[in-house]
PDB file of N, CA and C in Angstrom:
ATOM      1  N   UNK A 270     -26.112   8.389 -13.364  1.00  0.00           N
ATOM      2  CA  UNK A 270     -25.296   8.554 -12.189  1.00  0.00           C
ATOM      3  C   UNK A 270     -26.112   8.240 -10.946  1.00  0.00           C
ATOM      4  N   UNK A 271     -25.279   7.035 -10.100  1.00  0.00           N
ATOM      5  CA  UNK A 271     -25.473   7.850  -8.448  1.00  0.00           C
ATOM      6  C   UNK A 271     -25.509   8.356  -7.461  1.00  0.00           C
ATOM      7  N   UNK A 272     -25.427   9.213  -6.244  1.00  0.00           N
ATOM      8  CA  UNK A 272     -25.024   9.787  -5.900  1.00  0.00           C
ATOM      9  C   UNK A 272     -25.096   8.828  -4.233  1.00  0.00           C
ATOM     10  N   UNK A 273     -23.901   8.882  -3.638  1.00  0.00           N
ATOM     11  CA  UNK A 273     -23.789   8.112  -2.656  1.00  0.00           C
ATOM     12  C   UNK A 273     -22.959   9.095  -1.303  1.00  0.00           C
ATOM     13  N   UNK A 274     -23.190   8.657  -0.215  1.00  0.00           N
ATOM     14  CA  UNK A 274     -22.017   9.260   1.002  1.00  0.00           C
ATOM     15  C   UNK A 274     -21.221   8.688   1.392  1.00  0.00           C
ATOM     16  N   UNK A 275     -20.427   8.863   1.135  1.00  0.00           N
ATOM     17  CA  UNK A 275     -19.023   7.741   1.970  1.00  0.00           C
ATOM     18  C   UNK A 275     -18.747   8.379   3.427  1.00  0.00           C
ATOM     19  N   UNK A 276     -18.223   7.645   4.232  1.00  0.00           N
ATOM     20  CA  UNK A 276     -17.854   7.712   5.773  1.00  0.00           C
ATOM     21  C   UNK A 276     -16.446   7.354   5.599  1.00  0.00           C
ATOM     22  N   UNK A 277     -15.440   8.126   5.727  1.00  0.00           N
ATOM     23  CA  UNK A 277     -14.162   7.881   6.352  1.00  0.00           C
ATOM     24  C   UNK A 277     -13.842   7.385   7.462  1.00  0.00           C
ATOM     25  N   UNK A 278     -13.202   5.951   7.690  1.00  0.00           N
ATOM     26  CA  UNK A 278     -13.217   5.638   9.004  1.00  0.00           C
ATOM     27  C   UNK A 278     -11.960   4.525   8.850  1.00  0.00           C
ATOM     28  N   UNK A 279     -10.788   5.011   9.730  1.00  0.00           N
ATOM     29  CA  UNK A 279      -9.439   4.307   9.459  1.00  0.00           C
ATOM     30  C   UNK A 279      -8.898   4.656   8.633  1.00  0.00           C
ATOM     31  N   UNK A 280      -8.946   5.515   8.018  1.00  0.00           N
ATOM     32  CA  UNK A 280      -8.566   5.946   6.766  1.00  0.00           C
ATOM     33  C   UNK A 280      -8.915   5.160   5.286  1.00  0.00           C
ATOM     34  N   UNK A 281      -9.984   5.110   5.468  1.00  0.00           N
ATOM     35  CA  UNK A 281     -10.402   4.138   4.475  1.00  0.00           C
ATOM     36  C   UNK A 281     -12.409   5.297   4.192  1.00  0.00           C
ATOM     37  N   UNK A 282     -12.711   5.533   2.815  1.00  0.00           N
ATOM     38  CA  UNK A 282     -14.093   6.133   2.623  1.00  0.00           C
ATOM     39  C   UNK A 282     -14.699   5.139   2.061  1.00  0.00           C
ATOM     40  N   UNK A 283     -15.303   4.154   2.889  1.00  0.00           N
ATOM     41  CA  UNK A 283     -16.634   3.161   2.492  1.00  0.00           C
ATOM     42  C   UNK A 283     -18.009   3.768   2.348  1.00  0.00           C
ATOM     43  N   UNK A 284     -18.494   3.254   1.090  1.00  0.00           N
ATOM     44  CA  UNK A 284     -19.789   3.611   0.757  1.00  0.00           C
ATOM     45  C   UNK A 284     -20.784   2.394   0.218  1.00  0.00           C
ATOM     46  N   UNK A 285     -22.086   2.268   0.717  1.00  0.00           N
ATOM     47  CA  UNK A 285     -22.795   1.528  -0.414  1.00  0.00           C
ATOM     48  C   UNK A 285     -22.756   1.124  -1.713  1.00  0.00           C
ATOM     49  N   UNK A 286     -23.096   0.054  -2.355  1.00  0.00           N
ATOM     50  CA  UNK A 286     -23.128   0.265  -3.931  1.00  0.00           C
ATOM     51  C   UNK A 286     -24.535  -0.572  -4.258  1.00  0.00           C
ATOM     52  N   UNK A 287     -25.168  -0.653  -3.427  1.00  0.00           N
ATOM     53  CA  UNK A 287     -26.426  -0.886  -3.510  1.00  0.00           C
ATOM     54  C   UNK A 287     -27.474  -0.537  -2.967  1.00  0.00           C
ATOM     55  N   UNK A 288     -28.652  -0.570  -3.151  1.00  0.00           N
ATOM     56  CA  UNK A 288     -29.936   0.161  -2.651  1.00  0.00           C
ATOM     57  C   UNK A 288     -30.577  -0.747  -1.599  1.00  0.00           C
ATOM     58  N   UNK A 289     -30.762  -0.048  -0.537  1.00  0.00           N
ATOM     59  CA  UNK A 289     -31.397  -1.217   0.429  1.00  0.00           C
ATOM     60  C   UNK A 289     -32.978  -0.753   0.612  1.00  0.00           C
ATOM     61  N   UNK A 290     -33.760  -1.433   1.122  1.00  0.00           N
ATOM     62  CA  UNK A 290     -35.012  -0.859   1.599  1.00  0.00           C
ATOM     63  C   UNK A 290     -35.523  -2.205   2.418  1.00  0.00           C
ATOM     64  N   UNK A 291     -36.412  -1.786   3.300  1.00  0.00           N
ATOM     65  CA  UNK A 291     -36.649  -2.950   3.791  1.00  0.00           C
ATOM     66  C   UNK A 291     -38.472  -2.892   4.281  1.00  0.00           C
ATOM     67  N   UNK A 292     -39.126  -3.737   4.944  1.00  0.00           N
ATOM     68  CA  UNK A 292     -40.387  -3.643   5.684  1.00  0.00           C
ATOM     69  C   UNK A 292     -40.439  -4.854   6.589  1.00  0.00           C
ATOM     70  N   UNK A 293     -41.502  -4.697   7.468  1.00  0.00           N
ATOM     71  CA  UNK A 293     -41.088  -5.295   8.435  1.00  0.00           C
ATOM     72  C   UNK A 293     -40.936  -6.962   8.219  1.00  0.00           C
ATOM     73  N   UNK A 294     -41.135  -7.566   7.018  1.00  0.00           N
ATOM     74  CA  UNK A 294     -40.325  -9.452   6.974  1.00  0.00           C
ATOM     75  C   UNK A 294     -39.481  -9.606   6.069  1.00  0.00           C
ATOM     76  N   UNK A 295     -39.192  -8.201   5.383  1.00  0.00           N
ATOM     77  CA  UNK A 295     -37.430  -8.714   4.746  1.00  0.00           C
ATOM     78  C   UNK A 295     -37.229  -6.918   4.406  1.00  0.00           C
ATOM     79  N   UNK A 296     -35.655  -7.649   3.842  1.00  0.00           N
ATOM     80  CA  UNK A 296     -35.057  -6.270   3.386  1.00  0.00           C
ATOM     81  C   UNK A 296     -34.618  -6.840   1.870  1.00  0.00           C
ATOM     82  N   UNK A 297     -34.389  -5.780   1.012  1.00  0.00           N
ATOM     83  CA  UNK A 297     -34.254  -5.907  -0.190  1.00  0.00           C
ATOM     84  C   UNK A 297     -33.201  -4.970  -0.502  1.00  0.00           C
ATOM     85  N   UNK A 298     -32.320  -5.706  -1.651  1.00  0.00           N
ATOM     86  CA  UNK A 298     -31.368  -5.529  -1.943  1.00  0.00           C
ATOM     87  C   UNK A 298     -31.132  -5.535  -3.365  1.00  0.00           C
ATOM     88  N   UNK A 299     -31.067  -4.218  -3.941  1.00  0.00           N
ATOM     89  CA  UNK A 299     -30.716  -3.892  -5.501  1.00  0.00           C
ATOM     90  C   UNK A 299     -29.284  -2.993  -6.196  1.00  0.00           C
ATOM     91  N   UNK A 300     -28.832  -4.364  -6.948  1.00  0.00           N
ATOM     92  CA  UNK A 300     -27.810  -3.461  -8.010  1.00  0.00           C
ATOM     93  C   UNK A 300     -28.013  -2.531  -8.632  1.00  0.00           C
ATOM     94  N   UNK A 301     -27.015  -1.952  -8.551  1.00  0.00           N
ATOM     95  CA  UNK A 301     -27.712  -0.334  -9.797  1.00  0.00           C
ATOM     96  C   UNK A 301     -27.022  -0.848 -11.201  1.00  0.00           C
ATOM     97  N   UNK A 302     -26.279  -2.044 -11.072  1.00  0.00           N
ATOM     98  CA  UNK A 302     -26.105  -2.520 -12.761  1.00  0.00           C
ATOM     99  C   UNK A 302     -27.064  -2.684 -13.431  1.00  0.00           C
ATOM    100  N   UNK A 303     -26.847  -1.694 -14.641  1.00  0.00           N
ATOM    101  CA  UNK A 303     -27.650  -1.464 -15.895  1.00  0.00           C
ATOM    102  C   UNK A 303     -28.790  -0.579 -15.160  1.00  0.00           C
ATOM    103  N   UNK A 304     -28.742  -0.077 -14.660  1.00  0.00           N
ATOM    104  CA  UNK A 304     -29.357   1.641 -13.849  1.00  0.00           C
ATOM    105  C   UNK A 304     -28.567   3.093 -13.929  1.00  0.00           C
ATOM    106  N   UNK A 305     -27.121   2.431 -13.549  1.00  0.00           N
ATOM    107  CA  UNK A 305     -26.545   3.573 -13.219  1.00  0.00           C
ATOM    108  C   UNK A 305     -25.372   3.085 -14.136  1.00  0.00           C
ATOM    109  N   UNK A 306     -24.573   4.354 -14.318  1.00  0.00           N
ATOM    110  CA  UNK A 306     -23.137   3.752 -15.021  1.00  0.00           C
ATOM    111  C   UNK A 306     -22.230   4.181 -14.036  1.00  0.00           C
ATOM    112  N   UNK A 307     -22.416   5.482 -13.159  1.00  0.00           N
ATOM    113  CA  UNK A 307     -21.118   5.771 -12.415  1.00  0.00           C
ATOM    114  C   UNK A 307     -21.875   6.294 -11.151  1.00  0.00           C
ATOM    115  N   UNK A 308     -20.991   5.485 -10.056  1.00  0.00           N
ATOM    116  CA  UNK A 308     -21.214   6.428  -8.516  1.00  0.00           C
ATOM    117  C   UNK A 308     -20.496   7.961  -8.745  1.00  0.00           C
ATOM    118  N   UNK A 309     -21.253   8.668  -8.138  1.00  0.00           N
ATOM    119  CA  UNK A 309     -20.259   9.633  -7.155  1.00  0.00           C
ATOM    120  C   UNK A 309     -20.615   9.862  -5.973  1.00  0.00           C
ATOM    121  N   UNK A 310     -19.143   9.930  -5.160  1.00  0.00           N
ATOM    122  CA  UNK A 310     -19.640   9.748  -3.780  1.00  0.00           C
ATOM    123  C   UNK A 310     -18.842  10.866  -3.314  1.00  0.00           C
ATOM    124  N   UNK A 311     -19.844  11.408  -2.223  1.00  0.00           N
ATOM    125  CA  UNK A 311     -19.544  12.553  -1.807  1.00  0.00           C
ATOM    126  C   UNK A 311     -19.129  12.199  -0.159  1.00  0.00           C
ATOM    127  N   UNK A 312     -17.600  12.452   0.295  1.00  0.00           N
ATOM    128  CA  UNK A 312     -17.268  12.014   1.649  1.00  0.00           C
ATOM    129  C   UNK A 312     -17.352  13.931   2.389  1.00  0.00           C
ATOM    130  N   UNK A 313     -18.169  13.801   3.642  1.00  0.00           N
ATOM    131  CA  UNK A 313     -18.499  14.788   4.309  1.00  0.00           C
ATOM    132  C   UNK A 313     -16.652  15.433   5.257  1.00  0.00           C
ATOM    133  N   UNK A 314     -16.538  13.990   5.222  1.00  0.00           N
ATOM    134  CA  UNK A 314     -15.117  14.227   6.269  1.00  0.00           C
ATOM    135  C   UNK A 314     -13.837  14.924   5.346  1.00  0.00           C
ATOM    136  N   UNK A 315     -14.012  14.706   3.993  1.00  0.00           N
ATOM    137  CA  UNK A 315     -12.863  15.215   3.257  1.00  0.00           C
ATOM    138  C   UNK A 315     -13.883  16.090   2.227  1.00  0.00           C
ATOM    139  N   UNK A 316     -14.762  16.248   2.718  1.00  0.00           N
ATOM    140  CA  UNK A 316     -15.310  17.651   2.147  1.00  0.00           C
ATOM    141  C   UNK A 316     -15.561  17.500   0.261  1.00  0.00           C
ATOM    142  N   UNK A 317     -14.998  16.486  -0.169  1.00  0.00           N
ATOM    143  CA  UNK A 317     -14.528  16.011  -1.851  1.00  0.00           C
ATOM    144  C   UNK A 317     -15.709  15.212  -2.286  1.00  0.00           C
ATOM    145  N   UNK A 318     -15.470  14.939  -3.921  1.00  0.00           N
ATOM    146  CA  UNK A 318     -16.536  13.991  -4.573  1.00  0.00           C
ATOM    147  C   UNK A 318     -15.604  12.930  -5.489  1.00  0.00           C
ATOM    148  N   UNK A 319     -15.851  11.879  -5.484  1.00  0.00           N
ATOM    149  CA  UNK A 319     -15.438  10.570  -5.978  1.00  0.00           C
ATOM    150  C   UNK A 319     -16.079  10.691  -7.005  1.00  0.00           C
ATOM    151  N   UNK A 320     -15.614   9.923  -8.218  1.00  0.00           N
ATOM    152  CA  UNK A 320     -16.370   9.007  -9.162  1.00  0.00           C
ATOM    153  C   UNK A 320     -15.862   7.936  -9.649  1.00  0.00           C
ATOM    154  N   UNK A 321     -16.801   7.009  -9.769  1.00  0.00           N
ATOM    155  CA  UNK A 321     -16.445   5.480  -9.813  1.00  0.00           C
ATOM    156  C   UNK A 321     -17.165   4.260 -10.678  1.00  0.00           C
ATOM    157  N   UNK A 322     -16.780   3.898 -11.814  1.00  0.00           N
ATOM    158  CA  UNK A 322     -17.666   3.106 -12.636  1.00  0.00           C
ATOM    159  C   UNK A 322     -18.465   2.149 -11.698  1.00  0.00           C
ATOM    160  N   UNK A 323     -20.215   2.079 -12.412  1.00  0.00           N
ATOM    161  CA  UNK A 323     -20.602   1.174 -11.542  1.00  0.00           C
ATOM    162  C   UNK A 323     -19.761  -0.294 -11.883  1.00  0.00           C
ATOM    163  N   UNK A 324     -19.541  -0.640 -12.613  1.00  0.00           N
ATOM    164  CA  UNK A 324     -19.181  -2.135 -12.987  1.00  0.00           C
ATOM    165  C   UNK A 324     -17.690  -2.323 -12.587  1.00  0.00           C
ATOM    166  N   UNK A 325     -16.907  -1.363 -11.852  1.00  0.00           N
ATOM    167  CA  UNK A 325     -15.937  -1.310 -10.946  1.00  0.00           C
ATOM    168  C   UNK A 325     -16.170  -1.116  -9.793  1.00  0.00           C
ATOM    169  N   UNK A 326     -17.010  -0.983  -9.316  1.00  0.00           N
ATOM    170  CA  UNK A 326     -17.261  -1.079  -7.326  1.00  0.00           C
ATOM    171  C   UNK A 326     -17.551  -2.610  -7.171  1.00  0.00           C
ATOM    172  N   UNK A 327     -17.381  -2.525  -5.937  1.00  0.00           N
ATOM    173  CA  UNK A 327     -17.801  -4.089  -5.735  1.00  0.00           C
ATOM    174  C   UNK A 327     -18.768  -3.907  -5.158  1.00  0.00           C
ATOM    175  N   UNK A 328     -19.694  -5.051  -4.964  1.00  0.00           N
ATOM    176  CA  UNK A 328     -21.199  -5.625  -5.047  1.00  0.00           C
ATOM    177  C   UNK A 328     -21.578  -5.353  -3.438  1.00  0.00           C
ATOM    178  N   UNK A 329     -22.346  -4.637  -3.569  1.00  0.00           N
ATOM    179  CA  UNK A 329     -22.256  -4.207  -1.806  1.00  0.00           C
ATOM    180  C   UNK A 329     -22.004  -3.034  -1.214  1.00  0.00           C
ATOM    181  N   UNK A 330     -20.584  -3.055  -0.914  1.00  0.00           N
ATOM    182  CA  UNK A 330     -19.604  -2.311  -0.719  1.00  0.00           C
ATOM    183  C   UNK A 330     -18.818  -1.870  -1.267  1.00  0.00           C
ATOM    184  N   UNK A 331     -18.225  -0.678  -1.202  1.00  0.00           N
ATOM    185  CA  UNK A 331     -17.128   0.013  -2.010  1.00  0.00           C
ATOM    186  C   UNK A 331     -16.169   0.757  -1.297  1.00  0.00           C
ATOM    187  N   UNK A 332     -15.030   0.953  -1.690  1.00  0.00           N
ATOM    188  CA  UNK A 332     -13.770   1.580  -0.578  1.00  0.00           C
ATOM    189  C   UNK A 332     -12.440   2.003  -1.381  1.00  0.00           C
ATOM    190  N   UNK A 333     -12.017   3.421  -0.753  1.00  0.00           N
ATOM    191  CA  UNK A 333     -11.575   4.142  -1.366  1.00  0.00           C
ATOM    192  C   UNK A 333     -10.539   4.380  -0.055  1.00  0.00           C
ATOM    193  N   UNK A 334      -9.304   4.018  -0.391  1.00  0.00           N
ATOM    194  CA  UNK A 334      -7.958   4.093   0.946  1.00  0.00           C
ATOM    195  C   UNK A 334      -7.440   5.757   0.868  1.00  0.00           C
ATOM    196  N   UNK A 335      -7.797   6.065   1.782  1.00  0.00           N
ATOM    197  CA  UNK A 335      -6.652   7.800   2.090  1.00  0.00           C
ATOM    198  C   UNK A 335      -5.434   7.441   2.841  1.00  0.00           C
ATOM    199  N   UNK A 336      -5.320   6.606   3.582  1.00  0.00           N
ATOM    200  CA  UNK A 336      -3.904   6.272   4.089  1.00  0.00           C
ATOM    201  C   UNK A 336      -3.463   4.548   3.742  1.00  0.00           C
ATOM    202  N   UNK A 337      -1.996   4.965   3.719  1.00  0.00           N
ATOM    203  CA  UNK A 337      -1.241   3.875   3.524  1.00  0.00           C
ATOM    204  C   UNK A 337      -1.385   2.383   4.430  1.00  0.00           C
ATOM    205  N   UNK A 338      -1.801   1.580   4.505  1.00  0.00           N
ATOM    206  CA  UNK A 338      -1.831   0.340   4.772  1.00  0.00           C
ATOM    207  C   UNK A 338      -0.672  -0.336   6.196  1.00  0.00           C
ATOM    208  N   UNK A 339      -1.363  -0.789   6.878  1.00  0.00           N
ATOM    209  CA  UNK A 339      -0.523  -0.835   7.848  1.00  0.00           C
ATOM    210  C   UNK A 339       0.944  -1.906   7.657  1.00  0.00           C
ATOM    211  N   UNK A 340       0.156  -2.939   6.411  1.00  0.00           N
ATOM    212  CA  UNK A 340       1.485  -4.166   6.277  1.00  0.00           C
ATOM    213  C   UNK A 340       2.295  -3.346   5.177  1.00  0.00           C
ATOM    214  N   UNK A 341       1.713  -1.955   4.292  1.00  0.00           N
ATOM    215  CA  UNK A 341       2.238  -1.217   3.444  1.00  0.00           C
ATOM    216  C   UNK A 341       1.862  -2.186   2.033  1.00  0.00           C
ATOM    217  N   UNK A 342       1.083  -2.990   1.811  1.00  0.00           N
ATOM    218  CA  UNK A 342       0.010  -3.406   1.097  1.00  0.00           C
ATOM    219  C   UNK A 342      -0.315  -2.807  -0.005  1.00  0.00           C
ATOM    220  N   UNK A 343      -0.366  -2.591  -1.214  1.00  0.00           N
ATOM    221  CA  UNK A 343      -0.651  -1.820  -2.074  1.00  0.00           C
ATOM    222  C   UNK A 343      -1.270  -2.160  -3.652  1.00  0.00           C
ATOM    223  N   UNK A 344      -1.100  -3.266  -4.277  1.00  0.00           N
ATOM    224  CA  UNK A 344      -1.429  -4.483  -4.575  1.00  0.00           C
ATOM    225  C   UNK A 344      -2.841  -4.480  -4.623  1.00  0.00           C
ATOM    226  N   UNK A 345      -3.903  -3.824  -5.724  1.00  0.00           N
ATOM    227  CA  UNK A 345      -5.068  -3.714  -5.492  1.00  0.00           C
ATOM    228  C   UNK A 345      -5.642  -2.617  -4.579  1.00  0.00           C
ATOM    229  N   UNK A 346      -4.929  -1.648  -4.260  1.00  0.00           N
ATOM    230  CA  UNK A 346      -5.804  -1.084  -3.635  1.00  0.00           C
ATOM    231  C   UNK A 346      -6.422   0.251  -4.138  1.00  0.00           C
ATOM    232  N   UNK A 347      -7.502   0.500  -3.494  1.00  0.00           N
ATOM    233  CA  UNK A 347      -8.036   1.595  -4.782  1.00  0.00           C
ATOM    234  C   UNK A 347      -7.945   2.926  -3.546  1.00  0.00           C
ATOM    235  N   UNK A 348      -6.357   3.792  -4.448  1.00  0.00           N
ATOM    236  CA  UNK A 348      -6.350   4.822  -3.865  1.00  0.00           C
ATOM    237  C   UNK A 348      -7.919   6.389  -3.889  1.00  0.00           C
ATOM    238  N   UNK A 349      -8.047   7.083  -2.924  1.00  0.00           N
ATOM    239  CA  UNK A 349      -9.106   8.106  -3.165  1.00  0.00           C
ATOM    240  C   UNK A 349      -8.501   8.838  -4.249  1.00  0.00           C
ATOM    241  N   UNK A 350      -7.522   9.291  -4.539  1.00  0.00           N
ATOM    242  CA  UNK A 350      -6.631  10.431  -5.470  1.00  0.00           C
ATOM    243  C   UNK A 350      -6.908  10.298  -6.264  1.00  0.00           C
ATOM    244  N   UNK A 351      -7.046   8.530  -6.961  1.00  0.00           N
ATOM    245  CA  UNK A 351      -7.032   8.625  -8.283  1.00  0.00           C
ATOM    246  C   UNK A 351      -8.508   8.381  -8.816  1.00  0.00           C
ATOM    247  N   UNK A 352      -9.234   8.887  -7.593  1.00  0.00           N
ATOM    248  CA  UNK A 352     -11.331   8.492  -8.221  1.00  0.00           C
ATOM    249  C   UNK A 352     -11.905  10.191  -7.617  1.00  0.00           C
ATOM    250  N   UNK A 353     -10.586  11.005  -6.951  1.00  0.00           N
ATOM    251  CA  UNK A 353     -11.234  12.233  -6.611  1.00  0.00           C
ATOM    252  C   UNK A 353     -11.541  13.142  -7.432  1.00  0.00           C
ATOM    253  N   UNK A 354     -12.432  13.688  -8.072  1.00  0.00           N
ATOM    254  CA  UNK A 354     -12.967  15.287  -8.983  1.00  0.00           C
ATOM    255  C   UNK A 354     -12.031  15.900  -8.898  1.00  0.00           C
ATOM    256  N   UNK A 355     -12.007  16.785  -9.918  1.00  0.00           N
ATOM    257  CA  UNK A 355     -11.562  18.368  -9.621  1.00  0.00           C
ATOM    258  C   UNK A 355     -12.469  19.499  -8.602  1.00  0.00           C
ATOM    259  N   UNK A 356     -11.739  19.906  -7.861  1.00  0.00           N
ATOM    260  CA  UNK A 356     -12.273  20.964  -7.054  1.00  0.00           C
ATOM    261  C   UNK A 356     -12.965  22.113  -7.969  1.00  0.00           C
TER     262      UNK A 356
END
């Protein structure tokens, strides 16, 4: 497992899905494929914990919708409800 923070912002909880580090003439950038098998991400703003196959997040970035879509869009989108824990 990894353990990640998501930021709610627009109604949307984006989190990392990769490891950054950097020094001062580059930054580096690592998959946790074949490291990790599952995020969980813990969003501060909804107080909750996610979990999420690694080989289902996308490469980068990852995002988890709490509100409905402004064109009402739905078609791929990865609701929080259905990646939230039990309390």
């Amino acid at each position: 497992m990894q353990c990640k923070t998501g930021r709610l912002y627009n109604g949307v909880i984006r989190f990392n899905t990769v490891s950054i580090r950097s020094n001062t003439r580059r930054t580096f950038r690592r998959s946790y494929l074949g490291d990790a098998d599952v995020f969980l991400i813990y969003c501060p703003e909804t107080d909750r914990v996610y979990a999420v196959d690694v080989e289902e997040a996308a490469s980068g970035k990852g995002a988890f919708r709490m509100a409905h879509t402004a064109n009402s869009q739905a078609k791929g989108v990865r609701w929080a409800a259905e990646y939230e824990l039990p309390a």
